[in-house]
CSV table of C-alpha atoms and ligand atoms in Angstrom, one decimal:
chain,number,residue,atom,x,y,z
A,27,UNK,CA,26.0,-4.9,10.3
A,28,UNK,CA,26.6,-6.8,7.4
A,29,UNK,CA,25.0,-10.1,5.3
A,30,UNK,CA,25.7,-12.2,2.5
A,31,UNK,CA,22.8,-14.1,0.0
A,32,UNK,CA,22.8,-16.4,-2.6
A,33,UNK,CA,20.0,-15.8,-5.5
A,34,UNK,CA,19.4,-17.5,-8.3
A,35,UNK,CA,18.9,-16.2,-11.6
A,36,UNK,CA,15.3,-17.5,-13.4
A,37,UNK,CA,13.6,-18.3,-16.7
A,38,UNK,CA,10.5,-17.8,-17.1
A,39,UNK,CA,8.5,-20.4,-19.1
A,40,UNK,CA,5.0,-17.8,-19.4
A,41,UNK,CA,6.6,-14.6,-19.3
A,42,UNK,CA,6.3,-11.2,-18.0
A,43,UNK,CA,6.5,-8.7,-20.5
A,44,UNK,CA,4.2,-5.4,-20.0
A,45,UNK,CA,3.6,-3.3,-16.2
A,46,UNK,CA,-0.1,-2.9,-14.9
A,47,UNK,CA,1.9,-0.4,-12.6
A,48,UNK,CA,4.8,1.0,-13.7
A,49,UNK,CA,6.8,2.6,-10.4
A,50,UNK,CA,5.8,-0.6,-8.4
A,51,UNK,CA,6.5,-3.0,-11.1
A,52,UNK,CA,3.3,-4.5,-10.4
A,53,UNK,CA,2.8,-6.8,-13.7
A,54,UNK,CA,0.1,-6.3,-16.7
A,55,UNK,CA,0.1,-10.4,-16.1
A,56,UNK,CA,1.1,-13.1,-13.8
A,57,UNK,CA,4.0,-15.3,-14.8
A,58,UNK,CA,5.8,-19.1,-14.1
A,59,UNK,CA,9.4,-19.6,-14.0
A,60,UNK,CA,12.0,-22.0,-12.4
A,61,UNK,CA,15.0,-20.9,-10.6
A,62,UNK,CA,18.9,-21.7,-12.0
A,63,UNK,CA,21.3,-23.9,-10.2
A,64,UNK,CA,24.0,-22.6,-12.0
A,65,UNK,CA,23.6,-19.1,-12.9
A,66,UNK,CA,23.5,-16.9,-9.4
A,67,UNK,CA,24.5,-13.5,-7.8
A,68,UNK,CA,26.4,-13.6,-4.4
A,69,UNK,CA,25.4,-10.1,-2.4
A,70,UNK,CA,27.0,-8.8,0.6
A,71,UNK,CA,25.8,-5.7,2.0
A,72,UNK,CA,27.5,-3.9,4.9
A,73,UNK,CA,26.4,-0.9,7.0
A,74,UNK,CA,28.7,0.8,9.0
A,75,UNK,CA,29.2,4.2,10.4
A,76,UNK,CA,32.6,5.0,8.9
A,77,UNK,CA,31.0,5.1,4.9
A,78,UNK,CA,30.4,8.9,4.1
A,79,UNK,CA,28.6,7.4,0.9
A,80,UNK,CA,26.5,3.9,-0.5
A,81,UNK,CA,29.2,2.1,-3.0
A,82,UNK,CA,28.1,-0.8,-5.5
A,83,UNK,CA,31.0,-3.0,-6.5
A,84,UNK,CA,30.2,-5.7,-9.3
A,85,UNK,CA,33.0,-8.1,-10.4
A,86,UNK,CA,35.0,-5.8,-8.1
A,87,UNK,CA,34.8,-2.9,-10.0
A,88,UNK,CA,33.0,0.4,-8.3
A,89,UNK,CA,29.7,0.7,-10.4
A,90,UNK,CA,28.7,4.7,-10.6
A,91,UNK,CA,25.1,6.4,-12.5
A,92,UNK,CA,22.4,4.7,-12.9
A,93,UNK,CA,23.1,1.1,-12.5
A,94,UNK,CA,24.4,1.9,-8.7
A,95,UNK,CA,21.6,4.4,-8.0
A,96,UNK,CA,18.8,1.9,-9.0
A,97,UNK,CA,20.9,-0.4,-5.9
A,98,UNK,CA,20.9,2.5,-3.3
A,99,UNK,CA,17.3,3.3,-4.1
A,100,UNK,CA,16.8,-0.1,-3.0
A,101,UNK,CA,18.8,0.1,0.0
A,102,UNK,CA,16.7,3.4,0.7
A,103,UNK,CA,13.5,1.0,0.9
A,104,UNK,CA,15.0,-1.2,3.2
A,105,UNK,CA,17.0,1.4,5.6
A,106,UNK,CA,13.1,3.3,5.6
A,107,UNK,CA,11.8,-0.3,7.0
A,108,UNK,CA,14.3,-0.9,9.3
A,109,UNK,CA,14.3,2.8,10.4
A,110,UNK,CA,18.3,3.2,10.1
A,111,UNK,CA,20.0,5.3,8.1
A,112,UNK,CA,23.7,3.9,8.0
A,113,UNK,CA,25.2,3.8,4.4
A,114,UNK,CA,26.4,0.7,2.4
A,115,UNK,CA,29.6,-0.7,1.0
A,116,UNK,CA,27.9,-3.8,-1.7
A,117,UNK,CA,29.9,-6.2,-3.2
A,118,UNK,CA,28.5,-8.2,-5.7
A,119,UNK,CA,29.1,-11.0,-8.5
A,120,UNK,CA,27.8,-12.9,-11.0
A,121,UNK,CA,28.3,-16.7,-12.2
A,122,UNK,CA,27.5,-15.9,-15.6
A,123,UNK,CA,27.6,-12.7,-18.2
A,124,UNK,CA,26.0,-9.5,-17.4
A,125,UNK,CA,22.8,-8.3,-19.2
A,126,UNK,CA,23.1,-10.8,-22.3
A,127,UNK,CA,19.0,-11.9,-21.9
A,128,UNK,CA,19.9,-14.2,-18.5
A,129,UNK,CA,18.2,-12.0,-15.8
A,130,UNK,CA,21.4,-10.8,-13.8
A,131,UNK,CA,18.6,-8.3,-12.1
A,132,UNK,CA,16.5,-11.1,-11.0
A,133,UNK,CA,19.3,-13.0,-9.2
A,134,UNK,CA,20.9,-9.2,-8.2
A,135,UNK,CA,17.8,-7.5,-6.6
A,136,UNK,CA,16.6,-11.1,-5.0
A,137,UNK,CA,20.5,-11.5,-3.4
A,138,UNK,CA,20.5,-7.6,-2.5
A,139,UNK,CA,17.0,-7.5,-0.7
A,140,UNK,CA,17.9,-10.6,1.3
A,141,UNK,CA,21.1,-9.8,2.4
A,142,UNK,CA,20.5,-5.7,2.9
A,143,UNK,CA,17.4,-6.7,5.1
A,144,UNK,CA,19.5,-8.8,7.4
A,145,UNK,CA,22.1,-6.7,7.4
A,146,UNK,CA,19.8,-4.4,8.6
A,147,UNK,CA,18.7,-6.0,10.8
A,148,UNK,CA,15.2,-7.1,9.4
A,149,UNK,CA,13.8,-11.0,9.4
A,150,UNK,CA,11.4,-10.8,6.9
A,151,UNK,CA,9.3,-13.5,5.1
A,152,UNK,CA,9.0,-15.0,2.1
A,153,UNK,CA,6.7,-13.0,0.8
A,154,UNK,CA,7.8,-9.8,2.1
A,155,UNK,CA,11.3,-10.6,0.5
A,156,UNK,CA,9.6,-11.4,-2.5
A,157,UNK,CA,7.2,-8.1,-2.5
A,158,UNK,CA,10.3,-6.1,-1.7
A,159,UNK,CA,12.2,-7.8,-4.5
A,160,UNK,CA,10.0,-6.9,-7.0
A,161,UNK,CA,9.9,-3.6,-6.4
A,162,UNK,CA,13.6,-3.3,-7.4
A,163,UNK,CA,13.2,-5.5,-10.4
A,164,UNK,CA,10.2,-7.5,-11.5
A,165,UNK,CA,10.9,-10.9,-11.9
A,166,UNK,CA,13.5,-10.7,-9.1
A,167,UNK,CA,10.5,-11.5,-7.2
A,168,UNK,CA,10.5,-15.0,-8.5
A,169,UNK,CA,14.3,-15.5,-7.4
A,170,UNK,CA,13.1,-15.6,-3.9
A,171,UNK,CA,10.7,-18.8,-3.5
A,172,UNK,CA,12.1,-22.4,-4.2
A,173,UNK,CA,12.2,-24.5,-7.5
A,174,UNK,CA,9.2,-23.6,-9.5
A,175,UNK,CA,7.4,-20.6,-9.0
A,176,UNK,CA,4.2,-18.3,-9.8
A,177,UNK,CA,3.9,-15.0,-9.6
A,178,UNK,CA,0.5,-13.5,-9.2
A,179,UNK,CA,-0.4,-9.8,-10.7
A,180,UNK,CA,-2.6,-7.9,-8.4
A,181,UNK,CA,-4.2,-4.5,-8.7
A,182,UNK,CA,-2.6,-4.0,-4.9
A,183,UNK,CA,1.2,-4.2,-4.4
A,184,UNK,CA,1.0,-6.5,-1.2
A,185,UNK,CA,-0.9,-9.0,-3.3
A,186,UNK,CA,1.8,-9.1,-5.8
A,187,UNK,CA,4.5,-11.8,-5.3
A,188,UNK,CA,5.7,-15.0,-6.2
A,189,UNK,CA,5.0,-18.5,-4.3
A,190,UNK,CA,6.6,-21.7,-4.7
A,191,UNK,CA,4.2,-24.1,-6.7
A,192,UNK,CA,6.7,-27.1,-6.6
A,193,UNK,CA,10.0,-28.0,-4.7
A,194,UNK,CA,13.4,-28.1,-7.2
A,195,UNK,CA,13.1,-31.7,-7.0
A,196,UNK,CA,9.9,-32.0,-8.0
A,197,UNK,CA,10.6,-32.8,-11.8
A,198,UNK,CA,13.9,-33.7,-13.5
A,199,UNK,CA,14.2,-31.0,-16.0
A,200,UNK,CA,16.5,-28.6,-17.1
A,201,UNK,CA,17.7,-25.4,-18.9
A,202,UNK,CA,21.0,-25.5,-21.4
A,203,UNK,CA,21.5,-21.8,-21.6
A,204,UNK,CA,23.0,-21.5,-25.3
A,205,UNK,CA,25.4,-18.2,-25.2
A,206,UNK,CA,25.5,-16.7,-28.3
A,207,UNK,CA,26.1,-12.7,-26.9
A,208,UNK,CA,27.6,-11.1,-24.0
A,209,UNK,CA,27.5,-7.6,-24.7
A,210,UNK,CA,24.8,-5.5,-22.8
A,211,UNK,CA,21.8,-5.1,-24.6
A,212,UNK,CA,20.6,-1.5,-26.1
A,213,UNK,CA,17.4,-1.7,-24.8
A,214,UNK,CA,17.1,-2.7,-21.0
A,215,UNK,CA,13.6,-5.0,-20.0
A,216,UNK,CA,12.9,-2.2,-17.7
A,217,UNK,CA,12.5,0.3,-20.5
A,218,UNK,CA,11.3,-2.7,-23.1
A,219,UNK,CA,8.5,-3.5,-20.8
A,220,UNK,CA,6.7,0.5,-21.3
A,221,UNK,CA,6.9,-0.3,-24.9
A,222,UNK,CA,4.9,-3.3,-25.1
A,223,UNK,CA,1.3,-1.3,-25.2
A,224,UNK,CA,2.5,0.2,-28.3
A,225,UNK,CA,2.3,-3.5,-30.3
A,226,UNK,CA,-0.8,-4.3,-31.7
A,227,UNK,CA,-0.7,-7.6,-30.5
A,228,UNK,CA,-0.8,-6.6,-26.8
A,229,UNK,CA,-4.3,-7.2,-26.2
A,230,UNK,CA,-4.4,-10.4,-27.6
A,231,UNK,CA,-1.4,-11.8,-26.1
A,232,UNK,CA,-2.6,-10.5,-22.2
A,233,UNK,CA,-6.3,-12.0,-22.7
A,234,UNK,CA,-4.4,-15.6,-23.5
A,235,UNK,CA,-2.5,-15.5,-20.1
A,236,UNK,CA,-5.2,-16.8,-18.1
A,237,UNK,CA,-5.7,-20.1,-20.7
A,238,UNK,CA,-1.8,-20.4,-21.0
A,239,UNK,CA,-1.0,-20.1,-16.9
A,240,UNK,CA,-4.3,-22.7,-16.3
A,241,UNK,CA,-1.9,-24.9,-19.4
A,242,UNK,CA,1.2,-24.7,-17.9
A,243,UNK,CA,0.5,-25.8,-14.2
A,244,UNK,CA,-1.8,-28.3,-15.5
A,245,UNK,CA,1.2,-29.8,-17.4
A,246,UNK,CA,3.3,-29.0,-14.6
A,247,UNK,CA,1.3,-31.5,-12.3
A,248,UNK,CA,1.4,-33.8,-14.5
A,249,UNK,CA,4.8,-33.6,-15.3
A,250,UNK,CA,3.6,-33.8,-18.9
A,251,UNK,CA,6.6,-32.6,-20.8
A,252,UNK,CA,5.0,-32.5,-24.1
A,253,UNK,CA,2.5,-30.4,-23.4
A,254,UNK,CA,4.8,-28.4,-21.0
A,255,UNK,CA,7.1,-27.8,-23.2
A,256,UNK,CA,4.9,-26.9,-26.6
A,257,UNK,CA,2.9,-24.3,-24.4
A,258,UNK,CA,6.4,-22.5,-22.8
A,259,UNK,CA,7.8,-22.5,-26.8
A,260,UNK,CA,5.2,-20.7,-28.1
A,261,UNK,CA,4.6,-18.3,-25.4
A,262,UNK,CA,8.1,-17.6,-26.0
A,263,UNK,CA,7.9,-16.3,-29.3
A,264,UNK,CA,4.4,-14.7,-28.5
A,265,UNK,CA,6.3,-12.2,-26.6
A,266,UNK,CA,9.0,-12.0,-29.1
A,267,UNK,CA,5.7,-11.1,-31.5
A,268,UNK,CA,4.7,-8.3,-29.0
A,269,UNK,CA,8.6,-6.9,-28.8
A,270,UNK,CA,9.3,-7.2,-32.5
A,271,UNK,CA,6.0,-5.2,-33.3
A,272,UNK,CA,6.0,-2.3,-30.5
A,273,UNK,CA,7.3,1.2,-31.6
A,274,UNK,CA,10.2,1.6,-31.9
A,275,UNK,CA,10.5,-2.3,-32.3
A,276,UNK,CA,12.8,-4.7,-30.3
A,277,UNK,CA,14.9,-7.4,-31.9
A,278,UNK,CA,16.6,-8.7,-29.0
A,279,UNK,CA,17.9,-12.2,-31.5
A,280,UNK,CA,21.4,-12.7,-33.1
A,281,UNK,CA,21.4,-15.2,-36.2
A,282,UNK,CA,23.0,-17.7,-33.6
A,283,UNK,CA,19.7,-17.9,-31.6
A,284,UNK,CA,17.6,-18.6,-34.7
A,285,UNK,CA,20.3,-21.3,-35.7
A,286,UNK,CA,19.9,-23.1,-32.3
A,287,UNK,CA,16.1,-23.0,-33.1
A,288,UNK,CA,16.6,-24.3,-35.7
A,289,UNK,CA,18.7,-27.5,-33.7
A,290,UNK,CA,16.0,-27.6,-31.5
A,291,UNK,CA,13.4,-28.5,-33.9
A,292,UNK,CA,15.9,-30.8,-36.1
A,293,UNK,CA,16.1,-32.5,-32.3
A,294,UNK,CA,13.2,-33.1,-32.1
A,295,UNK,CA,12.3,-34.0,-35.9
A,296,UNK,CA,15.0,-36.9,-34.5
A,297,UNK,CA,12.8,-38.0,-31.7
A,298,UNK,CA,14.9,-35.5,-28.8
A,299,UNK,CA,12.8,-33.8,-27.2
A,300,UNK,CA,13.7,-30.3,-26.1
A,301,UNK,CA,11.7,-26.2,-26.3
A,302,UNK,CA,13.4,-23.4,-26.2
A,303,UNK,CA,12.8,-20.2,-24.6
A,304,UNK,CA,14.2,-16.4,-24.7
A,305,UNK,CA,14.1,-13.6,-22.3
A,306,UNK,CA,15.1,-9.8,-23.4
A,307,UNK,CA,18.4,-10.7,-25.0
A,308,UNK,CA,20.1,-12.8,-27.9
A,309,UNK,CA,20.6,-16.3,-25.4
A,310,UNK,CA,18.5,-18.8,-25.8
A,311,UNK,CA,17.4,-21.6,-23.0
A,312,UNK,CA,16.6,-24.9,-24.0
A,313,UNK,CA,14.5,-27.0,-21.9
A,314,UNK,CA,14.8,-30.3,-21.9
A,315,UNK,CA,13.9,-33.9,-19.0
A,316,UNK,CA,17.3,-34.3,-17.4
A,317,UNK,CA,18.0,-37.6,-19.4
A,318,UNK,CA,18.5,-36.1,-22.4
A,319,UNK,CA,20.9,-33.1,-21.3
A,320,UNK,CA,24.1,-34.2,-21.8
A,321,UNK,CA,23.1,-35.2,-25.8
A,322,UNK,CA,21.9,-31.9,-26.2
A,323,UNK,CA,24.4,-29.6,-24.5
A,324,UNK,CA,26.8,-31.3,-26.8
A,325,UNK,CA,24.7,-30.5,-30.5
A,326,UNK,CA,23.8,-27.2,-29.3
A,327,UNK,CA,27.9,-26.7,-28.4
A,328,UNK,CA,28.4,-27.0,-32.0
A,329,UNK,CA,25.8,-24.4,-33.7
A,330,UNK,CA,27.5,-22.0,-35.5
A,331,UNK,CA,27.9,-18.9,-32.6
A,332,UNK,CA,27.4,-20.5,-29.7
A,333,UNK,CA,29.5,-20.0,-27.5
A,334,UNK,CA,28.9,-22.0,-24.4
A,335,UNK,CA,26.1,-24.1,-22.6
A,336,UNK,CA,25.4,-23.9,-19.4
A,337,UNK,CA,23.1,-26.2,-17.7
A,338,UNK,CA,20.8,-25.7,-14.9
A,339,UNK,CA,18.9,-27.5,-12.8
A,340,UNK,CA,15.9,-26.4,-10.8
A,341,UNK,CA,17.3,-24.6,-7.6
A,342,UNK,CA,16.7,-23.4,-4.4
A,343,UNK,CA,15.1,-19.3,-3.8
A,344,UNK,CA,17.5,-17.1,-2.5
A,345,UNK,CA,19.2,-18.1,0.8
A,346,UNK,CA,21.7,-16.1,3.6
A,347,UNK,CA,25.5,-17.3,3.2
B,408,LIG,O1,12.2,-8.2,-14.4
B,408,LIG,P1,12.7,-7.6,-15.7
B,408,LIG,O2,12.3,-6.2,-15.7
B,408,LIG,O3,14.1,-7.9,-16.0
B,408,LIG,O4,11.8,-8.3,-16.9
B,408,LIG,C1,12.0,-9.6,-17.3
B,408,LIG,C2,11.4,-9.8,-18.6
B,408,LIG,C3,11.6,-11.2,-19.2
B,408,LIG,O5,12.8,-11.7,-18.8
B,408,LIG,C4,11.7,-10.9,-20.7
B,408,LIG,C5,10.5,-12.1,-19.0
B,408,LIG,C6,10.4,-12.8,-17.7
B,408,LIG,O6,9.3,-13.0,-17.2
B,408,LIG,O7,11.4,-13.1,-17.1
């Protein structure tokens, strides 16, 4: 019994940052992101009588403690669903570097959940996927719908997942991820996340979700890149505000990401347009309306640091193989 899936890693342009529900990662808010042609996770899972044990193998190196239990938790969820009980052998990889602030657990818990349900023999929806995906990891949830996506908080778990809102050729945009730092980060999401009640800028940030969601899809129908793009900058470093002032604080930038800020708004000074955004880690995503990418990926390659630029278009969810 055995599957393979495709998921793509996402950014999110309003972010998630903050658990209503901490064992279900059921979020303090909901959240908007588009999924990455470029940076993805290939999972195959494989059941089989003849494994004593579950193995996790990532790059094709046998992954032991907690990264691999948090996986076979996972496939516990799934085996309890499909009423099984057969262990694993997974084999996964990555198109891009491993906790460095692009969401390898996003694209990793979308791919596993697809391809352990089917290898288990499930045929699950959408929105089951997506449900299930989130469990494992948050905004994996949002890796499992197409192109651009919302993802609703709930006070009930079965009302928390993500839908598409638009198809990933609905708008000609995309996201230069600038790599500035590939080590793996001190301070995981999962445990950044229980931190965030502790800033005292908390509160305020989670009553301006509502206004800033209502922004960004407004802009988003539109396809009003100005506005789109000033509303997912600031909300940007409104998180940063939140992680920078919780206790113990979280600095999650390298003087690289502040010098390709500092691009961005020189770009723009010059009439390119182009926002950036950050997730839990040093990299830095710059969105910009695919006519201008080339131009961009090409100043940004020469800030001081930087050490590549990947560029990403809006992609499909996560798919069998
Ligand atoms: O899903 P997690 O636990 O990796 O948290 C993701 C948190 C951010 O990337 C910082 C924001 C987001 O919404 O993707």
């Amino acid at each position: 019994m055995k599957a393979t899936a495709q998921a793509p890693s996402n950014i999110a342009f309003i972010k998630y940052w903050g658990k209503r529900d901490e064992k279900l990662r059921i979020p303090a808010n909901s959240s908007i992101s588009m999924n990455l042609s470029n940076t993805y996770t290939t999972t195959t899972v494989d059941f089989d009588t003849s494994y004593k044990v579950d193995t996790f193998f990532l790059e094709g190196k046998r992954v032991t403690g907690e990264e691999a239990l948090r996986v076979f938790k996972h496939l516990d969820r799934l085996r309890n669903l499909a009423k099984m009980n057969l262990r694993a052998k997974v084999t996964s990889s990555n198109t891009f570097p491993k906790a460095s602030g692009i969401a390898s657990s996003a694209s990793g818990f979308a791919a596993l959940t697809l391809a352990a349900s089917r290898a288990a023999g499930l045929t699950l929806n959408t929105k089951d996927l997506s449900i299930l995906a989130r469990i494992g990891s948050g905004s994996a949830c949002r890796s499992i719908p197409d192109g651009f996506v919302e993802w609703k908080t709930a006070s009930d778990s079965n009302k928390s997942y993500a839908v598409s809102l638009h198809p990933p050729d609905y708008w000609a945009i995309c996201d230069l991820v600038a790599i500035v730092g590939t080590k793996t980060k001190k301070v995981s999401s999962s445990e950044g996340h229980a931190l965030a009640e502790s800033s005292p800028f908390y509160k305020t940030r989670l009553q301006s979700m509502p206004k800033k969601i209502r922004e960004i899809k407004t802009a988003l129908k539109k396809r009003d890149f100005t506005k789109f793009g000033e509303v997912l900058e600031a909300e940007a470093v409104s998180m940063h505000t939140v992680m920078m002032t919780s206790n113990p604080p979280l600095f999650y930038w390298l003087p690289a990401t502040l010098k390709v800020m500092q691009e961005v708004w020189s770009l723009r000074d010059r009439g390119v347009e182009c926002y950036f955004t950050i997730d839990a880690g040093p990299n830095i995503h710059v969105i910009c309306e695919f006519k201008n990418a080339k131009g961009i990926q090409t100043a940004l390659s020469k800030v001081k640091g930087v050490k590549s630029v990947l560029l990403n278009k809006p992609a499909p969810g996560a798919r069998l193989i």
